[in-house]
Amino acid sequence: MMNKFGYRRGDGYAFTYQIGETPVSASAGANHSSGSGSTSEVLQPRRMDKYFIWPCGADNLDFNTCKALIKGNRLLPSLIEKQIAILFGTGPQLYISTISDDGKVTRRYLKNEKIQNWLDSWRENGLPDTYETYLNKCIRSYYYSEGIFSKLHLSRAHAVGLKGVAVPIVGLEHVSELRCRMATQKDISRKADVEDRDFTHVMVGNWENSSRASEFKIYPRLDYTKPLMKHCAISYSRNPNHGEDIYATNKFFKGIMHWIRGCNSNPEYINSFLENSLSARHHVIIPNAWISQKEEMLKNLCDMNAQLKAQGGKEGDFHKVKIGDQTLEIGDTYTDDLLSQYVQLEISNLANFLSGRGKNQGKIYASRSFYNDDGKEESWKIEEIPQKYKEYIEALISYDKRADMVLLGAKGIDSSISNISQDGVISKSGADTYYNYMVYLTQQSIPESVVCADLNYALRLNFPQEYAQGIRMGFYRPNVQKQEEISPSDRLSNQTEL
């Protein structure tokens, strides 16, 4: 069946077309949902063999969706990298918090040979990453999902009860939240109030492509009442969210998800407009009389070819039709597909004419006249499509600027730190940069506590004496002080390029 409406692109030129005067229906784009518009999700546990898992979102892929949208954004990856770099500072460092006589809490960074030897032995003991890389991955998980899965590897000697083992925890391994889902063997399918404590296992695998429990690795979840009972267990540290009890969620993501989608799509809209819409300057209406005439012509040619075939003629002698630079083989049997092929070749030929080879080439088609069944004259119509290029592009750019400001506001990073400001203006004030940086540093306590939670718990199990003394793992960053309280040579602005 022949398409009544279409779009044709030539060499740097394009146009839309229709056959006959029938108006183009706009109903296809007017299908609006009559639902309530509620965005709330009612989640239910899903069964996989003998396990019940708690889905991550309605499609069980919220983590993956968040990652894909952020990765496809031109702004957010670099903003998150800045957050990662600021939290990581100059690297992980052991410290003890002290309280001065005037009530100020400060950190005293220190070296501990026994703990450092354990940290440096992770790779030698078969773990995939060094402790620095492990913490780097944990920071990334925090800023993408605010939750971190860590696998605690128990010493095999300790697991079989040998005495004299140096430390029970060999090391930690980061597990991507994209691959982890909470699970339990308890039947919670009818439980009205599902809680975090209900889940005793973690299933690890590819949730985008797998659907059977046999395709996943299943680990016990770390039991803090008996932390050394399992050879390998997974813990889940997260930043608590209001009303979210199972998985952590990225607090900024859901509120600006549609802005991220729009921001990601904007370049595609602009490029598509420049590539297609700018060139589609005309709409062509092909009269039905012309179609009827060509249909009759093709039928006659098919009959003539059938007669030639009956008289012993070969296909090479059959009548053909040449349209522009192309030739259409007619054959000896007429079909609607033959007419469709002919029309498409004619439209393709028109595209070549309108692509720039002469200003008035369209008149060759517009001057063709045909008479319909009522005896009225019809001709090809080539109508110009009015397009407001400037207004359309400016509207997209305005949306883009607004989206940038929304994303920056949601991330809470001042433009003096992010180097992104309205219309690309970067704050050059050193004072702005310094003080905004210091204010931002005061907000790092929660991210650091979540990122280092499992490693500090391992320190507690491996080195209880040192842990009792207050030794913890954190990240080295400068203390927040007023500039007038610091000697000029020691001021941050004279030591570090931000």
CSV table of C-alpha atoms in Angstrom, one decimal:
chain,number,residue,atom,x,y,z
A,1,MET,CA,0.0,0.0,0.0
A,2,MET,CA,1.3,3.4,-1.0
A,3,ASN,CA,2.2,5.9,1.7
A,4,LYS,CA,0.0,9.0,1.5
A,5,PHE,CA,2.4,11.2,3.4
A,6,GLY,CA,6.1,11.2,3.6
A,7,TYR,CA,9.5,12.9,3.9
A,8,ARG,CA,12.2,12.9,1.2
A,9,ARG,CA,15.8,14.1,1.5
A,10,GLY,CA,18.0,14.9,-1.4
A,11,ASP,CA,21.5,16.3,-1.7
A,12,GLY,CA,21.4,19.0,1.0
A,13,TYR,CA,17.6,19.4,0.5
A,14,ALA,CA,14.5,17.9,1.9
A,15,PHE,CA,10.7,18.3,1.6
A,16,THR,CA,7.5,16.7,2.9
A,17,TYR,CA,4.9,15.5,0.5
A,18,GLN,CA,1.4,14.1,0.4
A,19,ILE,CA,-0.8,12.5,-2.3
A,20,GLY,CA,-4.1,14.2,-2.8
A,21,GLU,CA,-5.6,17.2,-0.9
A,22,THR,CA,-6.6,15.2,2.3
A,23,PRO,CA,-5.5,17.2,5.4
A,24,VAL,CA,-2.7,15.7,7.5
A,25,SER,CA,-4.1,14.3,10.7
A,26,ALA,CA,-2.7,15.7,13.9
A,27,SER,CA,-4.4,13.1,16.1
A,28,ALA,CA,-1.3,11.0,16.5
A,29,GLY,CA,0.3,13.5,18.7
A,30,ALA,CA,-2.8,14.3,20.8
A,31,ASN,CA,-2.9,11.1,22.8
A,32,HIS,CA,-2.9,12.4,26.4
A,33,SER,CA,-3.2,10.2,29.4
A,34,SER,CA,-6.2,10.7,31.5
A,35,GLY,CA,-4.6,9.2,34.6
A,36,SER,CA,-4.0,11.0,37.8
A,37,GLY,CA,-0.4,11.8,37.0
A,38,SER,CA,0.9,10.4,40.2
A,39,THR,CA,4.5,9.5,40.3
A,40,SER,CA,4.4,7.3,43.4
A,41,GLU,CA,5.5,3.7,43.1
A,42,VAL,CA,4.0,0.8,44.8
A,43,LEU,CA,6.8,-1.8,45.0
A,44,GLN,CA,6.3,-5.5,45.7
A,45,PRO,CA,9.0,-8.2,46.4
A,46,ARG,CA,9.7,-10.4,43.4
A,47,ARG,CA,10.3,-14.1,43.6
A,48,MET,CA,13.4,-15.7,42.0
A,49,ASP,CA,13.5,-19.4,42.7
A,50,LYS,CA,13.6,-19.7,46.5
A,51,TYR,CA,14.5,-16.1,47.0
A,52,PHE,CA,12.5,-12.9,47.3
A,53,ILE,CA,14.2,-9.8,46.1
A,54,TRP,CA,13.3,-6.2,46.7
A,55,PRO,CA,13.2,-4.3,43.3
A,56,CYS,CA,15.1,-1.1,42.8
A,57,GLY,CA,12.3,0.9,41.4
A,58,ALA,CA,9.2,-0.2,39.4
A,59,ASP,CA,11.4,-1.8,36.6
A,60,ASN,CA,14.2,-2.8,39.1
A,61,LEU,CA,16.6,-0.6,37.2
A,62,ASP,CA,16.6,2.7,39.0
A,63,PHE,CA,20.3,2.6,39.7
A,64,ASN,CA,21.0,1.9,36.0
A,65,THR,CA,18.6,4.6,34.8
A,66,CYS,CA,20.3,7.1,37.1
A,67,LYS,CA,23.7,6.2,35.9
A,68,ALA,CA,22.7,6.3,32.2
A,69,LEU,CA,21.1,9.7,32.4
A,70,ILE,CA,23.9,11.2,34.4
A,71,LYS,CA,26.5,9.7,32.1
A,72,GLY,CA,24.7,11.2,29.0
A,73,ASN,CA,24.6,14.7,30.6
A,74,ARG,CA,27.3,17.2,29.6
A,75,LEU,CA,27.4,18.8,33.0
A,76,LEU,CA,26.7,16.3,35.8
A,77,PRO,CA,29.7,13.9,35.3
A,78,SER,CA,32.2,16.8,35.7
A,79,LEU,CA,30.3,18.1,38.7
A,80,ILE,CA,30.4,14.7,40.4
A,81,GLU,CA,34.1,14.3,39.5
A,82,LYS,CA,34.7,17.6,41.4
A,83,GLN,CA,32.8,16.3,44.4
A,84,ILE,CA,34.8,13.1,44.3
A,85,ALA,CA,38.1,15.0,44.1
A,86,ILE,CA,37.1,17.3,46.9
A,87,LEU,CA,36.1,14.5,49.2
A,88,PHE,CA,39.1,12.4,48.3
A,89,GLY,CA,41.4,15.4,49.0
A,90,THR,CA,45.0,14.3,49.0
A,91,GLY,CA,44.0,10.7,49.8
A,92,PRO,CA,42.9,8.4,52.7
A,93,GLN,CA,44.6,9.0,56.0
A,94,LEU,CA,44.3,7.6,59.5
A,95,TYR,CA,43.4,10.2,62.1
A,96,ILE,CA,42.3,10.8,65.7
A,97,SER,CA,39.7,13.5,66.6
A,98,THR,CA,40.7,15.7,69.5
A,99,ILE,CA,38.8,18.4,71.4
A,100,SER,CA,40.8,21.4,72.5
A,101,ASP,CA,40.2,23.3,75.8
A,102,ASP,CA,38.1,25.9,74.0
A,103,GLY,CA,35.8,23.2,72.6
A,104,LYS,CA,37.2,23.0,69.0
A,105,VAL,CA,37.2,19.6,67.4
A,106,THR,CA,40.2,19.0,65.2
A,107,ARG,CA,41.8,16.1,63.5
A,108,ARG,CA,45.3,14.8,64.2
A,109,TYR,CA,46.5,12.8,61.3
A,110,LEU,CA,48.9,10.0,62.1
A,111,LYS,CA,50.8,7.0,60.9
A,112,ASN,CA,50.3,3.5,62.3
A,113,GLU,CA,52.7,0.9,60.9
A,114,LYS,CA,50.5,-2.1,61.9
A,115,ILE,CA,47.4,-0.8,60.3
A,116,GLN,CA,49.2,0.5,57.2
A,117,ASN,CA,50.8,-2.9,56.6
A,118,TRP,CA,47.4,-4.5,56.6
A,119,LEU,CA,46.0,-1.8,54.2
A,120,ASP,CA,49.0,-2.3,51.9
A,121,SER,CA,48.5,-6.1,51.8
A,122,TRP,CA,45.1,-6.2,50.1
A,123,ARG,CA,46.3,-6.9,46.6
A,124,GLU,CA,48.8,-9.5,47.8
A,125,ASN,CA,46.0,-11.3,49.6
A,126,GLY,CA,44.0,-11.7,46.4
A,127,LEU,CA,41.7,-8.7,46.5
A,128,PRO,CA,41.0,-6.9,43.2
A,129,ASP,CA,41.9,-3.3,44.4
A,130,THR,CA,44.1,-1.4,46.8
A,131,TYR,CA,42.5,0.3,49.7
A,132,GLU,CA,42.8,3.7,47.9
A,133,THR,CA,41.0,2.3,44.8
A,134,TYR,CA,38.4,0.7,47.0
A,135,LEU,CA,37.6,4.0,48.7
A,136,ASN,CA,37.7,5.8,45.3
A,137,LYS,CA,35.0,3.5,44.1
A,138,CYS,CA,33.0,3.9,47.3
A,139,ILE,CA,33.0,7.7,46.8
A,140,ARG,CA,31.6,7.3,43.3
A,141,SER,CA,28.9,5.0,44.5
A,142,TYR,CA,28.0,7.5,47.1
A,143,TYR,CA,27.6,10.4,44.7
A,144,TYR,CA,25.6,8.4,42.2
A,145,SER,CA,23.3,6.5,44.6
A,146,GLU,CA,24.3,7.4,48.2
A,147,GLY,CA,24.7,3.8,49.0
A,148,ILE,CA,27.7,1.5,49.1
A,149,PHE,CA,27.9,-2.3,48.9
A,150,SER,CA,31.2,-3.8,50.3
A,151,LYS,CA,32.3,-7.4,50.4
A,152,LEU,CA,34.2,-8.2,53.6
A,153,HIS,CA,36.7,-11.1,53.0
A,154,LEU,CA,37.4,-13.2,56.1
A,155,SER,CA,40.8,-14.8,56.6
A,156,ARG,CA,40.5,-18.5,55.7
A,157,ALA,CA,42.7,-19.4,58.7
A,158,HIS,CA,40.3,-17.5,61.0
A,159,ALA,CA,37.3,-19.1,59.3
A,160,VAL,CA,38.5,-22.6,60.2
A,161,GLY,CA,39.3,-21.6,63.7
A,162,LEU,CA,43.1,-21.5,63.6
A,163,LYS,CA,44.7,-19.6,66.5
A,164,GLY,CA,47.3,-16.9,66.1
A,165,VAL,CA,45.8,-15.3,63.0
A,166,ALA,CA,46.9,-11.7,62.7
A,167,VAL,CA,43.6,-10.2,61.6
A,168,PRO,CA,40.2,-11.7,60.8
A,169,ILE,CA,39.4,-9.4,57.9
A,170,VAL,CA,41.8,-9.8,54.9
A,171,GLY,CA,40.3,-6.7,53.2
A,172,LEU,CA,37.3,-5.2,51.5
A,173,GLU,CA,36.0,-5.3,48.0
A,174,HIS,CA,33.6,-2.7,46.5
A,175,VAL,CA,30.6,-4.1,44.7
A,176,SER,CA,28.7,-1.9,42.3
A,177,GLU,CA,25.2,-1.0,43.3
A,178,LEU,CA,24.1,-1.6,39.7
A,179,ARG,CA,24.7,-5.3,40.3
A,180,CYS,CA,23.3,-5.7,43.9
A,181,ARG,CA,19.8,-6.4,45.1
A,182,MET,CA,18.5,-7.2,48.6
A,183,ALA,CA,17.2,-10.8,49.0
A,184,THR,CA,15.7,-13.1,51.5
A,185,GLN,CA,14.5,-16.7,51.7
A,186,LYS,CA,11.5,-15.7,53.9
A,187,ASP,CA,8.2,-15.4,52.1
A,188,ILE,CA,7.5,-11.6,52.3
A,189,SER,CA,5.2,-11.5,49.4
A,190,ARG,CA,2.2,-10.7,51.6
A,191,LYS,CA,4.0,-8.7,54.2
A,192,ALA,CA,2.5,-5.2,54.3
A,193,ASP,CA,5.5,-3.5,55.9
A,194,VAL,CA,8.8,-4.7,54.4
A,195,GLU,CA,11.8,-3.5,56.3
A,196,ASP,CA,15.6,-3.5,55.7
A,197,ARG,CA,16.1,-6.1,58.4
A,198,ASP,CA,14.0,-8.6,56.5
A,199,PHE,CA,16.8,-9.1,53.9
A,200,THR,CA,19.5,-11.5,54.9
A,201,HIS,CA,21.2,-11.9,51.5
A,202,VAL,CA,22.5,-9.9,48.6
A,203,MET,CA,22.1,-11.1,45.0
A,204,VAL,CA,24.9,-9.9,42.6
A,205,GLY,CA,24.7,-10.1,38.8
A,206,ASN,CA,23.6,-8.4,35.6
A,207,TRP,CA,20.0,-7.2,36.3
A,208,GLU,CA,19.6,-5.8,32.9
A,209,ASN,CA,20.0,-9.1,31.1
A,210,SER,CA,19.5,-11.9,33.7
A,211,SER,CA,16.2,-13.2,35.2
A,212,ARG,CA,17.1,-16.5,36.9
A,213,ALA,CA,18.6,-16.9,40.3
A,214,SER,CA,21.1,-19.4,38.9
A,215,GLU,CA,22.7,-16.6,36.9
A,216,PHE,CA,23.5,-14.6,40.1
A,217,LYS,CA,25.9,-15.0,42.9
A,218,ILE,CA,24.3,-15.0,46.3
A,219,TYR,CA,26.1,-13.7,49.4
A,220,PRO,CA,25.0,-13.5,53.0
A,221,ARG,CA,24.5,-10.0,54.2
A,222,LEU,CA,26.8,-9.0,57.0
A,223,ASP,CA,25.3,-9.8,60.4
A,224,TYR,CA,26.7,-7.3,62.9
A,225,THR,CA,25.7,-9.5,65.8
A,226,LYS,CA,28.0,-12.3,64.4
A,227,PRO,CA,30.3,-10.5,61.9
A,228,LEU,CA,32.9,-13.3,61.7
A,229,MET,CA,30.6,-16.2,61.1
A,230,LYS,CA,30.7,-16.1,57.3
A,231,HIS,CA,33.8,-16.4,55.1
A,232,CYS,CA,32.5,-13.7,52.8
A,233,ALA,CA,29.6,-11.3,53.5
A,234,ILE,CA,28.3,-8.1,52.0
A,235,SER,CA,27.4,-5.0,53.9
A,236,TYR,CA,25.4,-2.0,52.8
A,237,SER,CA,26.2,1.4,54.1
A,238,ARG,CA,24.0,4.3,53.0
A,239,ASN,CA,22.9,7.8,53.7
A,240,PRO,CA,19.5,7.5,55.3
A,241,ASN,CA,16.7,9.0,53.2
A,242,HIS,CA,13.3,10.2,54.5
A,243,GLY,CA,10.8,7.5,53.8
A,244,GLU,CA,13.2,5.2,52.0
A,245,ASP,CA,14.0,2.1,54.1
A,246,ILE,CA,15.6,-0.4,51.7
A,247,TYR,CA,17.8,1.3,49.1
A,248,ALA,CA,19.4,4.7,49.3
A,249,THR,CA,18.4,7.1,46.6
A,250,ASN,CA,20.2,10.0,45.1
A,251,LYS,CA,18.5,12.9,46.7
A,252,PHE,CA,18.9,15.3,43.8
A,253,PHE,CA,18.1,12.9,40.9
A,254,LYS,CA,14.4,12.3,41.1
A,255,GLY,CA,13.5,15.9,41.5
A,256,ILE,CA,15.4,17.0,38.4
A,257,MET,CA,15.2,13.7,36.3
A,258,HIS,CA,13.0,15.4,33.6
A,259,TRP,CA,15.4,18.3,33.5
A,260,ILE,CA,18.3,15.9,32.9
A,261,ARG,CA,16.3,14.2,30.1
A,262,GLY,CA,15.5,17.5,28.5
A,263,CYS,CA,19.1,18.7,28.8
A,264,ASN,CA,20.5,15.5,27.3
A,265,SER,CA,18.0,15.7,24.4
A,266,ASN,CA,18.5,19.3,23.5
A,267,PRO,CA,21.6,18.9,21.4
A,268,GLU,CA,19.8,16.2,19.5
A,269,TYR,CA,16.9,18.5,18.9
A,270,ILE,CA,19.1,21.3,17.6
A,271,ASN,CA,21.2,19.0,15.4
A,272,SER,CA,18.1,17.4,14.0
A,273,PHE,CA,16.5,20.8,13.3
A,274,LEU,CA,19.7,22.0,11.6
A,275,GLU,CA,20.0,18.8,9.5
A,276,ASN,CA,16.4,18.3,8.5
A,277,SER,CA,14.0,21.1,9.3
A,278,LEU,CA,16.2,23.9,7.9
A,279,SER,CA,16.3,22.1,4.5
A,280,ALA,CA,12.6,21.0,4.5
A,281,ARG,CA,11.4,24.3,3.2
A,282,HIS,CA,8.6,23.0,1.0
A,283,HIS,CA,5.6,20.8,1.1
A,284,VAL,CA,4.6,19.0,-2.1
A,285,ILE,CA,1.0,18.0,-2.9
A,286,ILE,CA,0.8,15.5,-5.7
A,287,PRO,CA,-2.7,15.5,-7.4
A,288,ASN,CA,-4.7,12.3,-7.5
A,289,ALA,CA,-5.2,12.9,-11.2
A,290,TRP,CA,-1.5,12.5,-11.8
A,291,ILE,CA,-1.5,9.2,-9.8
A,292,SER,CA,-4.5,7.9,-11.8
A,293,GLN,CA,-2.8,8.8,-15.1
A,294,LYS,CA,0.4,7.0,-14.0
A,295,GLU,CA,-1.6,4.0,-12.8
A,296,GLU,CA,-3.3,3.7,-16.2
A,297,MET,CA,0.1,4.2,-18.0
A,298,LEU,CA,1.7,1.4,-16.0
A,299,LYS,CA,-1.2,-1.0,-16.7
A,300,ASN,CA,-1.0,-0.3,-20.4
A,301,LEU,CA,2.8,-1.0,-20.4
A,302,CYS,CA,2.3,-4.2,-18.5
A,303,ASP,CA,-0.3,-5.3,-21.1
A,304,MET,CA,2.1,-4.5,-23.9
A,305,ASN,CA,4.8,-6.5,-22.2
A,306,ALA,CA,2.5,-9.4,-21.7
A,307,GLN,CA,1.7,-9.4,-25.4
A,308,LEU,CA,5.5,-9.3,-26.2
A,309,LYS,CA,6.0,-12.2,-23.9
A,310,ALA,CA,3.2,-14.2,-25.6
A,311,GLN,CA,4.8,-13.6,-29.0
A,312,GLY,CA,8.1,-15.0,-27.7
A,313,GLY,CA,9.7,-11.8,-26.7
A,314,LYS,CA,12.4,-11.7,-24.0
A,315,GLU,CA,12.4,-9.6,-20.9
A,316,GLY,CA,15.2,-7.5,-22.3
A,317,ASP,CA,12.7,-6.3,-24.9
A,318,PHE,CA,10.1,-5.2,-22.4
A,319,HIS,CA,9.0,-1.6,-22.2
A,320,LYS,CA,10.6,0.4,-19.4
A,321,VAL,CA,10.2,3.8,-17.9
A,322,LYS,CA,13.1,6.2,-17.3
A,323,ILE,CA,12.6,8.8,-14.4
A,324,GLY,CA,15.5,11.2,-14.2
A,325,ASP,CA,18.7,9.1,-14.0
A,326,GLN,CA,16.9,5.9,-12.9
A,327,THR,CA,15.0,3.2,-14.9
A,328,LEU,CA,12.0,1.3,-13.6
A,329,GLU,CA,11.6,-2.3,-14.8
A,330,ILE,CA,7.9,-2.7,-15.7
A,331,GLY,CA,7.4,-6.5,-16.1
A,332,ASP,CA,4.2,-8.0,-17.5
A,333,THR,CA,1.9,-8.0,-14.5
A,334,TYR,CA,0.6,-4.8,-12.8
A,335,THR,CA,0.6,-4.5,-9.0
A,336,ASP,CA,0.0,-1.6,-6.6
A,337,ASP,CA,3.7,-2.0,-5.5
A,338,LEU,CA,4.7,-1.1,-9.1
A,339,LEU,CA,2.8,2.2,-8.8
A,340,SER,CA,4.4,2.9,-5.4
A,341,GLN,CA,7.9,2.3,-6.9
A,342,TYR,CA,7.1,4.7,-9.7
A,343,VAL,CA,5.9,7.4,-7.3
A,344,GLN,CA,8.9,7.1,-5.1
A,345,LEU,CA,11.3,7.4,-8.0
A,346,GLU,CA,9.4,10.5,-9.2
A,347,ILE,CA,9.6,12.0,-5.7
A,348,SER,CA,13.3,11.2,-5.5
A,349,ASN,CA,13.8,12.9,-8.9
A,350,LEU,CA,12.0,16.0,-7.6
A,351,ALA,CA,14.3,16.0,-4.5
A,352,ASN,CA,17.3,16.1,-6.9
A,353,PHE,CA,15.7,19.0,-8.8
A,354,LEU,CA,15.0,21.0,-5.7
A,355,SER,CA,18.4,20.4,-4.1
A,356,GLY,CA,19.9,23.4,-5.8
A,357,ARG,CA,20.3,22.8,-9.5
A,358,GLY,CA,18.6,26.0,-10.7
A,359,LYS,CA,16.2,28.3,-8.8
A,360,ASN,CA,13.1,27.4,-10.8
A,361,GLN,CA,13.4,23.6,-11.2
A,362,GLY,CA,10.2,23.2,-9.2
A,363,LYS,CA,8.3,24.8,-12.0
A,364,ILE,CA,8.9,21.7,-14.1
A,365,TYR,CA,6.6,19.9,-11.8
A,366,ALA,CA,4.3,22.7,-10.8
A,367,SER,CA,3.5,23.4,-14.5
A,368,ARG,CA,2.3,19.8,-15.1
A,369,SER,CA,-1.5,19.8,-15.4
A,370,PHE,CA,-3.8,16.9,-15.3
A,371,TYR,CA,-7.6,16.5,-15.5
A,372,ASN,CA,-9.5,14.6,-12.9
A,373,ASP,CA,-12.7,12.6,-13.4
A,374,ASP,CA,-14.8,15.8,-13.2
A,375,GLY,CA,-12.8,17.5,-15.9
A,376,LYS,CA,-11.2,20.0,-13.6
A,377,GLU,CA,-7.5,20.8,-14.0
A,378,GLU,CA,-5.1,19.8,-11.3
A,379,SER,CA,-1.4,20.4,-11.0
A,380,TRP,CA,1.5,19.7,-8.6
A,381,LYS,CA,1.6,22.1,-5.8
A,382,ILE,CA,4.9,23.1,-4.2
A,383,GLU,CA,4.2,25.2,-1.1
A,384,GLU,CA,6.7,27.0,1.1
A,385,ILE,CA,6.8,26.0,4.8
A,386,PRO,CA,7.1,29.0,7.0
A,387,GLN,CA,9.8,28.3,9.7
A,388,LYS,CA,10.9,30.6,12.6
A,389,TYR,CA,14.4,29.4,12.8
A,390,LYS,CA,15.6,32.1,15.2
A,391,GLU,CA,12.8,31.7,17.7
A,392,TYR,CA,13.1,27.9,17.8
A,393,ILE,CA,16.8,27.9,18.4
A,394,GLU,CA,16.6,30.7,21.0
A,395,ALA,CA,13.9,28.8,22.9
A,396,LEU,CA,16.1,25.7,23.0
A,397,ILE,CA,19.1,27.7,24.2
A,398,SER,CA,17.1,29.4,26.9
A,399,TYR,CA,15.9,26.0,28.1
A,400,ASP,CA,19.5,24.8,28.1
A,401,LYS,CA,20.6,27.7,30.3
A,402,ARG,CA,17.8,27.2,32.7
A,403,ALA,CA,18.5,23.4,32.9
A,404,ASP,CA,22.2,24.2,33.7
A,405,MET,CA,21.1,26.4,36.6
A,406,VAL,CA,18.7,23.8,37.9
A,407,LEU,CA,21.4,21.1,37.8
A,408,LEU,CA,23.9,23.3,39.6
A,409,GLY,CA,21.4,24.2,42.2
A,410,ALA,CA,20.4,20.6,42.8
A,411,LYS,CA,24.1,19.6,43.3
A,412,GLY,CA,24.7,22.5,45.7
A,413,ILE,CA,28.0,23.5,44.2
A,414,ASP,CA,28.7,27.2,43.8
A,415,SER,CA,29.8,28.4,40.4
A,416,SER,CA,33.1,29.7,41.9
A,417,ILE,CA,33.9,26.0,42.6
A,418,SER,CA,32.3,24.3,39.6
A,419,ASN,CA,33.7,26.9,37.2
A,420,ILE,CA,30.2,27.0,35.6
A,421,SER,CA,28.1,30.1,35.7
A,422,GLN,CA,25.4,31.8,33.7
A,423,ASP,CA,26.4,32.4,30.0
A,424,GLY,CA,29.7,30.7,30.7
A,425,VAL,CA,31.1,33.5,33.0
A,426,ILE,CA,33.5,32.0,35.5
A,427,SER,CA,34.0,33.7,38.8
A,428,LYS,CA,37.6,35.0,39.0
A,429,SER,CA,37.5,36.1,42.6
A,430,GLY,CA,40.0,34.2,44.7
A,431,ALA,CA,38.0,35.2,47.9
A,432,ASP,CA,34.8,33.8,46.4
A,433,THR,CA,36.5,30.5,45.5
A,434,TYR,CA,38.2,30.1,48.8
A,435,TYR,CA,35.3,30.8,51.1
A,436,ASN,CA,32.8,28.8,49.0
A,437,TYR,CA,35.3,26.0,49.0
A,438,MET,CA,35.6,26.2,52.8
A,439,VAL,CA,31.8,26.2,53.2
A,440,TYR,CA,31.6,23.2,51.0
A,441,LEU,CA,34.3,21.4,53.0
A,442,THR,CA,32.1,21.7,56.1
A,443,GLN,CA,29.5,19.6,54.4
A,444,GLN,CA,31.7,16.6,53.9
A,445,SER,CA,31.2,14.8,57.3
A,446,ILE,CA,28.2,12.7,56.2
A,447,PRO,CA,29.6,11.6,52.8
A,448,GLU,CA,32.9,10.7,54.5
A,449,SER,CA,31.3,8.7,57.3
A,450,VAL,CA,29.2,6.7,54.8
A,451,VAL,CA,32.2,6.1,52.4
A,452,CYS,CA,34.5,5.0,55.2
A,453,ALA,CA,31.9,3.1,57.4
A,454,ASP,CA,32.8,-0.4,56.3
A,455,LEU,CA,36.5,0.2,56.4
A,456,ASN,CA,36.3,1.6,59.8
A,457,TYR,CA,34.2,-1.3,60.9
A,458,ALA,CA,37.0,-3.6,59.6
A,459,LEU,CA,39.5,-1.6,61.7
A,460,ARG,CA,37.3,-2.2,64.7
A,461,LEU,CA,37.4,-6.0,64.1
A,462,ASN,CA,41.0,-6.2,63.2
A,463,PHE,CA,42.6,-3.7,65.5
A,464,PRO,CA,40.2,-3.3,68.5
A,465,GLN,CA,42.9,-1.6,70.7
A,466,GLU,CA,43.8,1.0,68.1
A,467,TYR,CA,40.1,1.5,67.4
A,468,ALA,CA,39.4,2.1,71.1
A,469,GLN,CA,42.1,4.8,71.0
A,470,GLY,CA,40.0,6.6,68.4
A,471,ILE,CA,41.9,5.8,65.3
A,472,ARG,CA,39.7,6.1,62.2
A,473,MET,CA,40.1,6.2,58.4
A,474,GLY,CA,39.2,9.4,56.7
A,475,PHE,CA,40.5,11.7,54.0
A,476,TYR,CA,43.0,14.5,54.4
A,477,ARG,CA,41.6,17.9,53.7
A,478,PRO,CA,42.7,21.3,55.1
A,479,ASN,CA,41.0,22.5,58.3
A,480,VAL,CA,38.5,25.3,57.9
A,481,GLN,CA,40.0,28.5,59.2
A,482,LYS,CA,39.6,32.2,58.6
A,483,GLN,CA,42.3,33.6,56.4
A,484,GLU,CA,43.4,36.2,59.0
A,485,GLU,CA,44.1,33.3,61.4
A,486,ILE,CA,46.6,31.7,59.0
A,487,SER,CA,50.0,33.0,58.2
A,488,PRO,CA,50.3,34.2,54.5
A,489,SER,CA,52.7,31.4,53.5
A,490,ASP,CA,50.3,28.7,54.9
A,491,ARG,CA,47.1,30.1,53.3
A,492,LEU,CA,45.3,27.6,51.0
A,493,SER,CA,45.3,30.1,48.2
A,494,ASN,CA,49.2,30.0,48.2
A,495,GLN,CA,49.4,26.2,48.3
A,496,THR,CA,46.7,24.8,46.1
A,497,GLU,CA,45.2,25.6,42.8
A,498,LEU,CA,41.4,25.1,43.1
